PDB file of C-alpha atoms in Angstrom:
ATOM      1  CA  UNK A   1     -17.813  11.558  10.522  1.00  0.00           C
ATOM      2  CA  UNK A   2     -17.089   9.278  13.535  1.00  0.00           C
ATOM      3  CA  UNK A   3     -14.232  10.219  15.912  1.00  0.00           C
ATOM      4  CA  UNK A   4     -11.120  10.413  13.689  1.00  0.00           C
ATOM      5  CA  UNK A   5      -9.079   8.531  16.250  1.00  0.00           C
ATOM      6  CA  UNK A   6     -11.206   5.424  15.551  1.00  0.00           C
ATOM      7  CA  UNK A   7     -11.242   5.833  11.861  1.00  0.00           C
ATOM      8  CA  UNK A   8      -9.857   2.819   9.936  1.00  0.00           C
ATOM      9  CA  UNK A   9      -7.628   5.267   8.106  1.00  0.00           C
ATOM     10  CA  UNK A  10      -5.594   5.323  11.285  1.00  0.00           C
ATOM     11  CA  UNK A  11      -6.054   1.798  12.535  1.00  0.00           C
ATOM     12  CA  UNK A  12      -6.429  -0.647   9.636  1.00  0.00           C
ATOM     13  CA  UNK A  13      -2.650  -1.004   8.997  1.00  0.00           C
ATOM     14  CA  UNK A  14      -1.099   0.176  12.192  1.00  0.00           C
ATOM     15  CA  UNK A  15       2.393  -1.248  12.211  1.00  0.00           C
ATOM     16  CA  UNK A  16       4.045  -2.099  15.640  1.00  0.00           C
ATOM     17  CA  UNK A  17       7.437  -3.508  16.652  1.00  0.00           C
ATOM     18  CA  UNK A  18       9.518  -2.610  13.672  1.00  0.00           C
ATOM     19  CA  UNK A  19      12.684  -4.710  14.067  1.00  0.00           C
ATOM     20  CA  UNK A  20      16.321  -3.458  13.783  1.00  0.00           C
ATOM     21  CA  UNK A  21      16.481  -5.571  10.550  1.00  0.00           C
ATOM     22  CA  UNK A  22      13.500  -3.801   9.098  1.00  0.00           C
ATOM     23  CA  UNK A  23      15.076  -0.442   9.933  1.00  0.00           C
ATOM     24  CA  UNK A  24      18.168  -1.219   7.907  1.00  0.00           C
ATOM     25  CA  UNK A  25      16.060  -1.064   4.694  1.00  0.00           C
ATOM     26  CA  UNK A  26      15.593   2.545   4.771  1.00  0.00           C
ATOM     27  CA  UNK A  27      19.174   3.889   4.840  1.00  0.00           C
ATOM     28  CA  UNK A  28      19.110   7.308   2.899  1.00  0.00           C
ATOM     29  CA  UNK A  29      16.010   6.309   0.966  1.00  0.00           C
ATOM     30  CA  UNK A  30      14.513   9.793   1.290  1.00  0.00           C
ATOM     31  CA  UNK A  31      17.268  11.160  -0.928  1.00  0.00           C
ATOM     32  CA  UNK A  32      15.952   8.984  -3.768  1.00  0.00           C
ATOM     33  CA  UNK A  33      12.380  10.182  -3.045  1.00  0.00           C
ATOM     34  CA  UNK A  34      13.493  13.859  -3.035  1.00  0.00           C
ATOM     35  CA  UNK A  35      15.246  13.350  -6.404  1.00  0.00           C
ATOM     36  CA  UNK A  36      12.134  11.787  -7.924  1.00  0.00           C
ATOM     37  CA  UNK A  37      10.043  14.779  -6.614  1.00  0.00           C
ATOM     38  CA  UNK A  38      12.385  17.183  -8.339  1.00  0.00           C
ATOM     39  CA  UNK A  39      11.847  15.533 -11.663  1.00  0.00           C
ATOM     40  CA  UNK A  40       7.986  15.378 -11.667  1.00  0.00           C
ATOM     41  CA  UNK A  41       5.202  17.895 -11.780  1.00  0.00           C
ATOM     42  CA  UNK A  42       3.182  15.650  -9.485  1.00  0.00           C
ATOM     43  CA  UNK A  43       3.046  15.957  -5.662  1.00  0.00           C
ATOM     44  CA  UNK A  44       4.992  13.269  -3.775  1.00  0.00           C
ATOM     45  CA  UNK A  45       4.664  12.313  -0.156  1.00  0.00           C
ATOM     46  CA  UNK A  46       5.603   9.236   2.056  1.00  0.00           C
ATOM     47  CA  UNK A  47       3.369   7.591   4.691  1.00  0.00           C
ATOM     48  CA  UNK A  48       4.793   5.853   7.739  1.00  0.00           C
ATOM     49  CA  UNK A  49       2.299   3.313   9.049  1.00  0.00           C
ATOM     50  CA  UNK A  50       4.300   2.665  12.257  1.00  0.00           C
ATOM     51  CA  UNK A  51       3.271   6.122  13.667  1.00  0.00           C
ATOM     52  CA  UNK A  52       0.546   7.015  11.104  1.00  0.00           C
ATOM     53  CA  UNK A  53       2.458  10.099   9.926  1.00  0.00           C
ATOM     54  CA  UNK A  54       3.759  11.728   6.839  1.00  0.00           C
ATOM     55  CA  UNK A  55       7.544  11.267   6.585  1.00  0.00           C
ATOM     56  CA  UNK A  56       8.195  13.423   3.595  1.00  0.00           C
ATOM     57  CA  UNK A  57       5.963  16.005   1.613  1.00  0.00           C
ATOM     58  CA  UNK A  58       7.202  17.538  -1.686  1.00  0.00           C
ATOM     59  CA  UNK A  59       6.975  21.163  -2.607  1.00  0.00           C
ATOM     60  CA  UNK A  60       4.455  20.743  -5.514  1.00  0.00           C
ATOM     61  CA  UNK A  61       1.524  22.930  -4.493  1.00  0.00           C
ATOM     62  CA  UNK A  62      -1.226  20.602  -5.843  1.00  0.00           C
ATOM     63  CA  UNK A  63      -1.506  18.478  -2.677  1.00  0.00           C
ATOM     64  CA  UNK A  64      -0.669  21.193  -0.136  1.00  0.00           C
ATOM     65  CA  UNK A  65      -4.012  22.982  -0.123  1.00  0.00           C
ATOM     66  CA  UNK A  66      -2.259  26.373   0.487  1.00  0.00           C
ATOM     67  CA  UNK A  67       0.064  25.207   3.223  1.00  0.00           C
ATOM     68  CA  UNK A  68       3.775  24.721   3.134  1.00  0.00           C
ATOM     69  CA  UNK A  69       5.241  21.181   2.945  1.00  0.00           C
ATOM     70  CA  UNK A  70       6.451  21.552   6.504  1.00  0.00           C
ATOM     71  CA  UNK A  71       2.873  22.416   7.711  1.00  0.00           C
ATOM     72  CA  UNK A  72       1.439  19.390   5.907  1.00  0.00           C
ATOM     73  CA  UNK A  73       4.216  17.167   7.225  1.00  0.00           C
ATOM     74  CA  UNK A  74       3.269  18.405  10.804  1.00  0.00           C
ATOM     75  CA  UNK A  75      -0.397  17.718  10.214  1.00  0.00           C
ATOM     76  CA  UNK A  76       0.088  14.134   8.980  1.00  0.00           C
ATOM     77  CA  UNK A  77      -3.067  12.232   8.766  1.00  0.00           C
ATOM     78  CA  UNK A  78      -5.022  15.161  10.250  1.00  0.00           C
ATOM     79  CA  UNK A  79      -4.542  16.767   6.892  1.00  0.00           C
ATOM     80  CA  UNK A  80      -7.057  14.310   5.382  1.00  0.00           C
ATOM     81  CA  UNK A  81      -9.534  14.993   8.159  1.00  0.00           C
ATOM     82  CA  UNK A  82      -9.299  18.687   7.572  1.00  0.00           C
ATOM     83  CA  UNK A  83      -9.323  18.785   3.774  1.00  0.00           C
ATOM     84  CA  UNK A  84     -11.264  15.873   2.451  1.00  0.00           C
ATOM     85  CA  UNK A  85     -14.998  16.492   2.248  1.00  0.00           C
ATOM     86  CA  UNK A  86     -17.013  14.480   4.950  1.00  0.00           C
ATOM     87  CA  UNK A  87     -18.694  12.106   2.526  1.00  0.00           C
ATOM     88  CA  UNK A  88     -15.464  11.303   0.757  1.00  0.00           C
ATOM     89  CA  UNK A  89     -13.666  10.536   4.112  1.00  0.00           C
ATOM     90  CA  UNK A  90     -16.040   7.546   4.211  1.00  0.00           C
ATOM     91  CA  UNK A  91     -14.983   6.616   0.562  1.00  0.00           C
ATOM     92  CA  UNK A  92     -11.406   6.734   1.653  1.00  0.00           C
ATOM     93  CA  UNK A  93     -12.206   4.406   4.658  1.00  0.00           C
ATOM     94  CA  UNK A  94     -13.936   1.887   2.259  1.00  0.00           C
ATOM     95  CA  UNK A  95     -10.919   2.141  -0.200  1.00  0.00           C
ATOM     96  CA  UNK A  96      -8.545   1.671   2.842  1.00  0.00           C
ATOM     97  CA  UNK A  97     -10.404  -1.384   4.178  1.00  0.00           C
ATOM     98  CA  UNK A  98     -10.814  -3.045   0.693  1.00  0.00           C
ATOM     99  CA  UNK A  99      -7.316  -2.208  -0.363  1.00  0.00           C
ATOM    100  CA  UNK A 100      -5.619  -3.762   2.687  1.00  0.00           C
ATOM    101  CA  UNK A 101      -8.014  -6.769   2.457  1.00  0.00           C
ATOM    102  CA  UNK A 102      -6.716  -7.353  -1.040  1.00  0.00           C
ATOM    103  CA  UNK A 103      -3.098  -6.715  -0.148  1.00  0.00           C
ATOM    104  CA  UNK A 104      -2.947  -9.023   2.730  1.00  0.00           C
ATOM    105  CA  UNK A 105      -3.960 -11.986   0.502  1.00  0.00           C
ATOM    106  CA  UNK A 106      -1.109 -11.408  -1.901  1.00  0.00           C
ATOM    107  CA  UNK A 107       2.078 -13.639  -1.745  1.00  0.00           C
ATOM    108  CA  UNK A 108       4.696 -11.804   0.409  1.00  0.00           C
ATOM    109  CA  UNK A 109       7.286 -11.934  -2.421  1.00  0.00           C
ATOM    110  CA  UNK A 110       5.031  -9.883  -4.890  1.00  0.00           C
ATOM    111  CA  UNK A 111       3.483  -7.328  -2.652  1.00  0.00           C
ATOM    112  CA  UNK A 112       5.760  -4.503  -3.745  1.00  0.00           C
ATOM    113  CA  UNK A 113       4.711  -5.082  -7.339  1.00  0.00           C
ATOM    114  CA  UNK A 114       1.159  -3.688  -6.689  1.00  0.00           C
ATOM    115  CA  UNK A 115      -0.169  -0.142  -6.580  1.00  0.00           C
ATOM    116  CA  UNK A 116      -3.553   1.397  -5.866  1.00  0.00           C
ATOM    117  CA  UNK A 117      -5.017   4.496  -7.576  1.00  0.00           C
ATOM    118  CA  UNK A 118      -8.290   6.389  -6.813  1.00  0.00           C
ATOM    119  CA  UNK A 119      -9.748   9.848  -7.109  1.00  0.00           C
ATOM    120  CA  UNK A 120     -11.096  12.191  -4.378  1.00  0.00           C
ATOM    121  CA  UNK A 121     -11.577  15.871  -3.684  1.00  0.00           C
ATOM    122  CA  UNK A 122      -9.303  18.053  -1.568  1.00  0.00           C
ATOM    123  CA  UNK A 123     -10.570  21.337  -0.232  1.00  0.00           C
ATOM    124  CA  UNK A 124      -8.019  24.156  -0.273  1.00  0.00           C
ATOM    125  CA  UNK A 125      -7.865  26.348   2.720  1.00  0.00           C
ATOM    126  CA  UNK A 126      -9.469  29.102   0.498  1.00  0.00           C
ATOM    127  CA  UNK A 127     -12.628  26.981   0.206  1.00  0.00           C
ATOM    128  CA  UNK A 128     -12.084  25.814  -3.424  1.00  0.00           C
ATOM    129  CA  UNK A 129     -12.118  22.049  -4.119  1.00  0.00           C
ATOM    130  CA  UNK A 130     -10.140  20.103  -6.724  1.00  0.00           C
ATOM    131  CA  UNK A 131     -10.474  16.408  -7.788  1.00  0.00           C
ATOM    132  CA  UNK A 132      -7.149  14.762  -7.441  1.00  0.00           C
ATOM    133  CA  UNK A 133      -5.744  11.330  -8.443  1.00  0.00           C
ATOM    134  CA  UNK A 134      -3.940   9.527  -5.652  1.00  0.00           C
ATOM    135  CA  UNK A 135      -1.515   6.601  -6.342  1.00  0.00           C
ATOM    136  CA  UNK A 136       0.042   4.619  -3.604  1.00  0.00           C
ATOM    137  CA  UNK A 137       2.762   1.901  -3.674  1.00  0.00           C
ATOM    138  CA  UNK A 138       4.900   0.128  -1.060  1.00  0.00           C
ATOM    139  CA  UNK A 139       8.336   1.358  -0.148  1.00  0.00           C
ATOM    140  CA  UNK A 140       9.085  -0.912   2.740  1.00  0.00           C
ATOM    141  CA  UNK A 141       7.517  -3.992   4.260  1.00  0.00           C
ATOM    142  CA  UNK A 142       8.099  -5.336   7.734  1.00  0.00           C
ATOM    143  CA  UNK A 143       9.592  -8.802   8.374  1.00  0.00           C
ATOM    144  CA  UNK A 144       6.113 -10.189   8.504  1.00  0.00           C
ATOM    145  CA  UNK A 145       5.210  -8.585   5.216  1.00  0.00           C
ATOM    146  CA  UNK A 146       3.042  -5.731   6.535  1.00  0.00           C
ATOM    147  CA  UNK A 147       3.119  -2.477   4.664  1.00  0.00           C
ATOM    148  CA  UNK A 148       5.356  -0.215   6.687  1.00  0.00           C
ATOM    149  CA  UNK A 149       6.166   2.738   4.405  1.00  0.00           C
ATOM    150  CA  UNK A 150       4.393   3.826   1.232  1.00  0.00           C
ATOM    151  CA  UNK A 151       5.087   6.465  -1.500  1.00  0.00           C
ATOM    152  CA  UNK A 152       2.139   8.425  -2.773  1.00  0.00           C
ATOM    153  CA  UNK A 153       1.882  10.483  -5.971  1.00  0.00           C
ATOM    154  CA  UNK A 154      -0.790  12.979  -6.415  1.00  0.00           C
ATOM    155  CA  UNK A 155      -1.890  14.591  -9.782  1.00  0.00           C
ATOM    156  CA  UNK A 156      -5.115  16.161 -11.215  1.00  0.00           C
ATOM    157  CA  UNK A 157      -7.871  13.443 -11.862  1.00  0.00           C
ATOM    158  CA  UNK A 158      -8.955  12.978 -15.385  1.00  0.00           C
ATOM    159  CA  UNK A 159     -12.394  11.734 -14.210  1.00  0.00           C
ATOM    160  CA  UNK A 160     -15.201  14.017 -13.220  1.00  0.00           C
ATOM    161  CA  UNK A 161     -16.299  12.107 -10.048  1.00  0.00           C
ATOM    162  CA  UNK A 162     -14.488  10.628  -7.042  1.00  0.00           C
ATOM    163  CA  UNK A 163     -13.783   6.886  -6.788  1.00  0.00           C
ATOM    164  CA  UNK A 164     -12.387   5.152  -9.814  1.00  0.00           C
ATOM    165  CA  UNK A 165     -10.397   2.796  -7.653  1.00  0.00           C
ATOM    166  CA  UNK A 166      -7.999   0.449  -9.389  1.00  0.00           C
ATOM    167  CA  UNK A 167      -5.260  -1.918  -8.235  1.00  0.00           C
ATOM    168  CA  UNK A 168      -2.532  -2.556 -10.753  1.00  0.00           C
ATOM    169  CA  UNK A 169       0.365  -4.951 -10.888  1.00  0.00           C
ATOM    170  CA  UNK A 170       3.793  -3.895 -12.344  1.00  0.00           C
ATOM    171  CA  UNK A 171       4.605  -5.326 -15.730  1.00  0.00           C
ATOM    172  CA  UNK A 172       1.179  -6.867 -16.180  1.00  0.00           C
ATOM    173  CA  UNK A 173      -1.991  -6.045 -18.082  1.00  0.00           C
ATOM    174  CA  UNK A 174      -4.162  -7.269 -15.174  1.00  0.00           C
ATOM    175  CA  UNK A 175      -5.951  -4.776 -12.949  1.00  0.00           C
ATOM    176  CA  UNK A 176      -8.689  -4.858 -10.460  1.00  0.00           C
ATOM    177  CA  UNK A 177     -11.487  -2.331 -10.094  1.00  0.00           C
ATOM    178  CA  UNK A 178     -13.347  -1.770  -6.795  1.00  0.00           C
ATOM    179  CA  UNK A 179     -17.197  -1.944  -7.001  1.00  0.00           C
ATOM    180  CA  UNK A 180     -18.065   0.592  -4.337  1.00  0.00           C
ATOM    181  CA  UNK A 181     -21.536  -0.646  -4.006  1.00  0.00           C
ATOM    182  CA  UNK A 182     -20.700  -4.058  -2.768  1.00  0.00           C
ATOM    183  CA  UNK A 183     -17.007  -3.603  -1.831  1.00  0.00           C
ATOM    184  CA  UNK A 184     -15.789  -6.368  -4.216  1.00  0.00           C
ATOM    185  CA  UNK A 185     -12.713  -6.259  -6.573  1.00  0.00           C
ATOM    186  CA  UNK A 186     -13.435  -7.168 -10.177  1.00  0.00           C
ATOM    187  CA  UNK A 187     -10.529  -8.334 -12.264  1.00  0.00           C
ATOM    188  CA  UNK A 188     -10.070  -6.872 -15.741  1.00  0.00           C
ATOM    189  CA  UNK A 189      -7.484  -6.233 -18.283  1.00  0.00           C
ATOM    190  CA  UNK A 190      -6.247  -2.630 -18.761  1.00  0.00           C
ATOM    191  CA  UNK A 191      -7.199  -1.104 -22.230  1.00  0.00           C
ATOM    192  CA  UNK A 192      -4.981  -1.701 -25.197  1.00  0.00           C
ATOM    193  CA  UNK A 193      -4.102   0.281 -28.254  1.00  0.00           C
ATOM    194  CA  UNK A 194      -2.673  -0.697 -31.617  1.00  0.00           C
ATOM    195  CA  UNK A 195       0.749   0.603 -32.359  1.00  0.00           C
ATOM    196  CA  UNK A 196      -0.586   2.997 -34.833  1.00  0.00           C
ATOM    197  CA  UNK A 197      -3.155   4.422 -32.266  1.00  0.00           C
ATOM    198  CA  UNK A 198      -0.181   4.722 -29.754  1.00  0.00           C
ATOM    199  CA  UNK A 199       1.701   6.614 -32.461  1.00  0.00           C
ATOM    200  CA  UNK A 200      -1.111   9.001 -33.127  1.00  0.00           C
ATOM    201  CA  UNK A 201      -1.629   9.643 -29.342  1.00  0.00           C
ATOM    202  CA  UNK A 202       2.029  10.406 -28.813  1.00  0.00           C
ATOM    203  CA  UNK A 203       1.946  12.918 -31.670  1.00  0.00           C
ATOM    204  CA  UNK A 204      -1.105  14.605 -30.159  1.00  0.00           C
ATOM    205  CA  UNK A 205       0.921  14.759 -26.892  1.00  0.00           C
ATOM    206  CA  UNK A 206       3.575  16.715 -28.862  1.00  0.00           C
ATOM    207  CA  UNK A 207       0.932  19.325 -29.753  1.00  0.00           C
ATOM    208  CA  UNK A 208       0.518  18.427 -33.425  1.00  0.00           C
ATOM    209  CA  UNK A 209      -2.748  19.163 -35.163  1.00  0.00           C
ATOM    210  CA  UNK A 210      -4.723  16.573 -37.115  1.00  0.00           C
ATOM    211  CA  UNK A 211      -3.182  17.935 -40.378  1.00  0.00           C
ATOM    212  CA  UNK A 212       0.266  17.790 -39.012  1.00  0.00           C
ATOM    213  CA  UNK A 213      -0.228  14.204 -37.791  1.00  0.00           C
ATOM    214  CA  UNK A 214      -1.571  13.093 -41.062  1.00  0.00           C
ATOM    215  CA  UNK A 215       1.441  14.502 -42.816  1.00  0.00           C
ATOM    216  CA  UNK A 216       3.784  12.925 -40.233  1.00  0.00           C
ATOM    217  CA  UNK A 217       2.377   9.398 -40.685  1.00  0.00           C
ATOM    218  CA  UNK A 218       1.408   9.724 -44.371  1.00  0.00           C
ATOM    219  CA  UNK A 219      -2.254   9.322 -44.104  1.00  0.00           C
ATOM    220  CA  UNK A 220      -5.282  11.586 -44.755  1.00  0.00           C
ATOM    221  CA  UNK A 221      -6.745  13.787 -41.945  1.00  0.00           C
ATOM    222  CA  UNK A 222      -9.907  11.704 -42.021  1.00  0.00           C
ATOM    223  CA  UNK A 223      -7.819   8.594 -41.231  1.00  0.00           C
ATOM    224  CA  UNK A 224      -6.307  10.427 -38.192  1.00  0.00           C
ATOM    225  CA  UNK A 225      -9.851  11.270 -37.062  1.00  0.00           C
ATOM    226  CA  UNK A 226     -10.788   7.585 -37.351  1.00  0.00           C
ATOM    227  CA  UNK A 227      -7.748   6.629 -35.168  1.00  0.00           C
ATOM    228  CA  UNK A 228      -8.717   9.317 -32.696  1.00  0.00           C
ATOM    229  CA  UNK A 229     -12.320   7.978 -32.595  1.00  0.00           C
ATOM    230  CA  UNK A 230     -11.065   4.424 -31.947  1.00  0.00           C
ATOM    231  CA  UNK A 231      -8.781   5.673 -29.248  1.00  0.00           C
ATOM    232  CA  UNK A 232     -11.708   7.222 -27.479  1.00  0.00           C
ATOM    233  CA  UNK A 233     -13.742   4.092 -27.741  1.00  0.00           C
ATOM    234  CA  UNK A 234     -10.981   1.874 -26.428  1.00  0.00           C
ATOM    235  CA  UNK A 235     -10.110   4.130 -23.483  1.00  0.00           C
ATOM    236  CA  UNK A 236     -13.766   4.982 -22.763  1.00  0.00           C
ATOM    237  CA  UNK A 237     -13.012   8.757 -22.833  1.00  0.00           C
ATOM    238  CA  UNK A 238     -14.562  11.802 -24.641  1.00  0.00           C
ATOM    239  CA  UNK A 239     -11.542  13.963 -25.692  1.00  0.00           C
ATOM    240  CA  UNK A 240      -7.898  13.921 -26.351  1.00  0.00           C
ATOM    241  CA  UNK A 241      -6.955  15.403 -22.910  1.00  0.00           C
ATOM    242  CA  UNK A 242      -8.687  12.467 -21.158  1.00  0.00           C
ATOM    243  CA  UNK A 243      -7.245   9.969 -23.628  1.00  0.00           C
ATOM    244  CA  UNK A 244      -3.699  11.248 -22.898  1.00  0.00           C
ATOM    245  CA  UNK A 245      -4.336  11.081 -19.143  1.00  0.00           C
ATOM    246  CA  UNK A 246      -5.674   7.531 -19.210  1.00  0.00           C
ATOM    247  CA  UNK A 247      -2.829   6.332 -21.540  1.00  0.00           C
ATOM    248  CA  UNK A 248      -0.148   7.846 -19.316  1.00  0.00           C
ATOM    249  CA  UNK A 249      -1.656   6.627 -16.061  1.00  0.00           C
ATOM    250  CA  UNK A 250      -2.143   3.174 -17.497  1.00  0.00           C
ATOM    251  CA  UNK A 251       1.376   3.083 -18.776  1.00  0.00           C
ATOM    252  CA  UNK A 252       0.014   2.525 -22.348  1.00  0.00           C
ATOM    253  CA  UNK A 253       2.405   5.211 -23.789  1.00  0.00           C
TER     254      UNK A 253
END
């Protein structure tokens, strides 16, 4: 890996000269972030692009790699350089470059409506690696519409390989997937399920068996299996765990 101080992870969106007006946006905002972190099983942290630091790190252990939140907070971006495998640091640089290229072309008034999601490995300080899903969305913009602070949410990935880079817009079925071979965003529509398929998936999420679901919705077990098969096809997954993860992450259910 090239010198980390010249990495685009640190330089691509460096924010300078934050105005007093910009500063007024953030009054007590961390209390809301802390409240959200208490309600979710996912790890939450906040990036400050003015000084390229972490401004908040939640206590959920998934993201911490064996450290305390205070230790990760102190490490800031150095945490990535220590705990992301070498080859995937280059992937993160590519995502960072492509993501900000996309973001800078958006109308200023809609920038907060977009989020980016992607998968990469973290190496625990005990040497074990896990594949995590990382979502990032804007918290504050500067007066000239640069991304100043962002909230990140980390969960276990439902894919088996790193990458899987998508940009999504709030309250829209549109999404853009990054082609890592050529660095181009390809527009698509997020997968859709019928109301019956959503119902079946919600019942699976409640822990019901095929027989119990069949009784609940007044169909045969074979019909439930048919719905399950259609769900797998529509979501491009192989099992119900993956289907639930995709559906939740895509806000289908």
